[in-house]
Amino acid sequence: MTESGMLPGVPHLRSIGEVAELVTAVSPLYVRFSAGPVADAATVSRDHESGCLLPGLSVNPLTPEPWWDRQLEHWLARQLWQYAHLQSPERYPWALTGEIAGRGPDCEPLLVGTTTVASIDRSVVDEAATMYSRVFRAGADGR
């Protein structure tokens, strides 16, 4: 991995538009914020609060649910921005596929048999934040 989160042998996505193109070509597609697939393969996944072992890697869906009736880019902005707090100098977003082995404590999919599909530039998370603030009513609770 390079400093910007680029992974050898897979595309490096630099915009939400490029992520959207990938989602239309590969489904289901997920995002993970971590030190990357090599680091993840060398460790055991745990729930940080309980200490319980998890049966797979904690991910979030980039492929929208069937009920989503808005632009794909809006779904992607929401998914990337909602989990941006997981990004750090050591952790970056990357796209993967795999089989769901269960659900984590926040009901997130836990994947096994993963395949790395792309790295996602950190600037895409910034783009997601801008789009999110423009197209969503952050904090609206439906009352």
C-alpha positions as a Markdown table, in Angstrom:
| # | Residue | x | y | z |
|---|---|---|---|---|
| 1 | Met | 0.0 | 0.0 | 0.0 |
| 2 | Thr | 1.2 | 3.5 | -0.7 |
| 3 | Glu | 0.6 | 6.5 | 1.5 |
| 4 | Ser | -2.6 | 7.5 | -0.4 |
| 5 | Gly | -4.1 | 4.0 | 0.1 |
| 6 | Met | -3.3 | 2.7 | -3.4 |
| 7 | Leu | -3.2 | -1.1 | -3.6 |
| 8 | Pro | -1.1 | -2.8 | -6.3 |
| 9 | Gly | -3.0 | -4.6 | -9.0 |
| 10 | Val | -6.4 | -3.0 | -8.5 |
| 11 | Pro | -8.0 | 0.2 | -9.7 |
| 12 | His | -7.6 | 3.3 | -7.5 |
| 13 | Leu | -10.9 | 5.2 | -7.5 |
| 14 | Arg | -10.6 | 9.0 | -7.3 |
| 15 | Ser | -14.3 | 10.2 | -7.5 |
| 16 | Ile | -17.8 | 9.1 | -6.4 |
| 17 | Gly | -18.5 | 8.8 | -10.1 |
| 18 | Glu | -15.8 | 6.2 | -10.5 |
| 19 | Val | -17.1 | 4.3 | -7.5 |
| 20 | Ala | -20.6 | 4.4 | -9.1 |
| 21 | Glu | -19.2 | 2.9 | -12.3 |
| 22 | Leu | -17.7 | 0.1 | -10.3 |
| 23 | Val | -20.9 | -0.6 | -8.4 |
| 24 | Thr | -22.8 | -1.0 | -11.6 |
| 25 | Ala | -20.2 | -3.5 | -12.8 |
| 26 | Val | -19.6 | -5.5 | -9.6 |
| 27 | Ser | -22.4 | -6.5 | -7.3 |
| 28 | Pro | -22.7 | -6.8 | -4.4 |
| 29 | Leu | -19.9 | -4.4 | -3.5 |
| 30 | Tyr | -18.8 | -3.3 | 0.0 |
| 31 | Val | -16.4 | -0.8 | 1.5 |
| 32 | Arg | -14.1 | -1.3 | 4.4 |
| 33 | Phe | -12.0 | 1.2 | 6.2 |
| 34 | Ser | -8.8 | -0.5 | 7.4 |
| 35 | Ala | -5.1 | -0.8 | 6.9 |
| 36 | Gly | -5.9 | -2.8 | 3.8 |
| 37 | Pro | -6.5 | -6.4 | 2.8 |
| 38 | Val | -3.0 | -7.7 | 3.6 |
| 39 | Ala | -3.2 | -6.3 | 7.2 |
| 40 | Asp | -6.7 | -7.7 | 7.5 |
| 41 | Ala | -5.6 | -11.2 | 6.4 |
| 42 | Ala | -3.0 | -11.2 | 9.2 |
| 43 | Thr | -5.4 | -10.4 | 12.0 |
| 44 | Val | -8.6 | -11.7 | 13.7 |
| 45 | Ser | -11.7 | -9.4 | 13.6 |
| 46 | Arg | -13.1 | -8.5 | 17.0 |
| 47 | Asp | -15.9 | -6.4 | 18.2 |
| 48 | His | -14.1 | -3.6 | 20.1 |
| 49 | Glu | -16.7 | -3.2 | 22.8 |
| 50 | Ser | -17.4 | -6.8 | 23.8 |
| 51 | Gly | -14.1 | -8.4 | 22.7 |
| 52 | Cys | -16.1 | -11.1 | 20.8 |
| 53 | Leu | -14.5 | -12.7 | 17.8 |
| 54 | Leu | -16.3 | -11.9 | 14.5 |
| 55 | Pro | -16.7 | -14.5 | 11.8 |
| 56 | Gly | -15.7 | -12.1 | 9.0 |
| 57 | Leu | -14.6 | -8.6 | 8.1 |
| 58 | Ser | -16.9 | -5.8 | 9.1 |
| 59 | Val | -18.0 | -3.9 | 5.9 |
| 60 | Asn | -20.7 | -1.5 | 4.7 |
| 61 | Pro | -22.7 | -1.9 | 1.5 |
| 62 | Leu | -21.8 | 0.2 | -1.6 |
| 63 | Thr | -24.5 | -1.6 | -3.6 |
| 64 | Pro | -27.8 | 0.2 | -2.7 |
| 65 | Glu | -30.8 | -1.6 | -1.3 |
| 66 | Pro | -33.7 | -2.3 | -3.8 |
| 67 | Trp | -35.9 | 0.3 | -2.0 |
| 68 | Trp | -33.4 | 3.1 | -2.7 |
| 69 | Asp | -35.1 | 5.4 | -5.3 |
| 70 | Arg | -32.5 | 8.2 | -5.4 |
| 71 | Gln | -29.3 | 8.6 | -7.4 |
| 72 | Leu | -26.6 | 5.9 | -6.9 |
| 73 | Glu | -24.1 | 8.7 | -6.1 |
| 74 | His | -26.3 | 9.8 | -3.2 |
| 75 | Trp | -26.3 | 6.3 | -1.7 |
| 76 | Leu | -22.5 | 6.2 | -2.1 |
| 77 | Ala | -22.1 | 9.6 | -0.5 |
| 78 | Arg | -24.2 | 8.5 | 2.5 |
| 79 | Gln | -22.3 | 5.2 | 2.9 |
| 80 | Leu | -18.9 | 6.7 | 2.7 |
| 81 | Trp | -19.6 | 9.8 | 4.8 |
| 82 | Gln | -21.5 | 7.8 | 7.5 |
| 83 | Tyr | -18.4 | 5.7 | 8.1 |
| 84 | Ala | -15.7 | 8.3 | 7.5 |
| 85 | His | -15.0 | 8.3 | 11.2 |
| 86 | Leu | -13.3 | 5.0 | 10.7 |
| 87 | Gln | -10.7 | 6.7 | 8.4 |
| 88 | Ser | -7.3 | 7.6 | 10.0 |
| 89 | Pro | -3.8 | 8.0 | 8.8 |
| 90 | Glu | -3.5 | 4.2 | 9.1 |
| 91 | Arg | -6.9 | 3.3 | 7.8 |
| 92 | Tyr | -8.4 | 4.1 | 4.3 |
| 93 | Pro | -11.4 | 3.0 | 2.3 |
| 94 | Trp | -11.2 | 0.1 | -0.1 |
| 95 | Ala | -13.8 | -1.9 | -2.1 |
| 96 | Leu | -14.3 | -5.6 | -1.8 |
| 97 | Thr | -16.7 | -8.5 | -2.5 |
| 98 | Gly | -17.3 | -11.7 | -0.6 |
| 99 | Glu | -19.8 | -13.9 | 1.1 |
| 100 | Ile | -21.8 | -12.7 | 4.1 |
| 101 | Ala | -21.0 | -14.9 | 7.1 |
| 102 | Gly | -23.1 | -13.0 | 9.6 |
| 103 | Arg | -23.9 | -9.6 | 11.0 |
| 104 | Gly | -21.8 | -7.5 | 13.4 |
| 105 | Pro | -23.1 | -5.7 | 16.5 |
| 106 | Asp | -24.3 | -2.7 | 14.4 |
| 107 | Cys | -26.0 | -5.1 | 11.9 |
| 108 | Glu | -23.2 | -4.6 | 9.4 |
| 109 | Pro | -22.3 | -7.5 | 7.0 |
| 110 | Leu | -19.4 | -9.6 | 8.0 |
| 111 | Leu | -17.6 | -11.0 | 4.9 |
| 112 | Val | -15.5 | -14.1 | 4.3 |
| 113 | Gly | -13.9 | -15.3 | 1.1 |
| 114 | Thr | -13.2 | -11.7 | 0.2 |
| 115 | Thr | -11.8 | -10.3 | -3.1 |
| 116 | Thr | -10.2 | -6.9 | -3.2 |
| 117 | Val | -11.7 | -4.9 | -6.1 |
| 118 | Ala | -10.3 | -1.4 | -5.7 |
| 119 | Ser | -8.8 | 1.2 | -3.4 |
| 120 | Ile | -10.7 | 4.4 | -2.8 |
| 121 | Asp | -8.8 | 7.7 | -2.6 |
| 122 | Arg | -9.3 | 9.6 | 0.7 |
| 123 | Ser | -10.4 | 12.6 | -1.4 |
| 124 | Val | -13.5 | 10.6 | -2.3 |
| 125 | Val | -14.6 | 10.7 | 1.3 |
| 126 | Asp | -14.2 | 14.5 | 1.2 |
| 127 | Glu | -16.4 | 14.6 | -2.0 |
| 128 | Ala | -18.9 | 12.4 | -0.2 |
| 129 | Ala | -19.1 | 14.8 | 2.7 |
| 130 | Thr | -19.8 | 17.7 | 0.4 |
| 131 | Met | -22.4 | 15.8 | -1.5 |
| 132 | Tyr | -24.0 | 14.5 | 1.7 |
| 133 | Ser | -24.4 | 18.0 | 3.2 |
| 134 | Arg | -25.9 | 19.2 | -0.1 |
| 135 | Val | -28.5 | 16.4 | -0.7 |
| 136 | Phe | -29.5 | 15.1 | 2.8 |
| 137 | Arg | -31.2 | 16.5 | 5.8 |
| 138 | Ala | -28.6 | 15.4 | 8.4 |
| 139 | Gly | -30.1 | 14.6 | 11.7 |
| 140 | Ala | -33.7 | 14.4 | 10.5 |
| 141 | Asp | -35.5 | 11.8 | 12.6 |
| 142 | Gly | -38.8 | 11.6 | 10.7 |
| 143 | Arg | -41.0 | 13.2 | 13.3 |
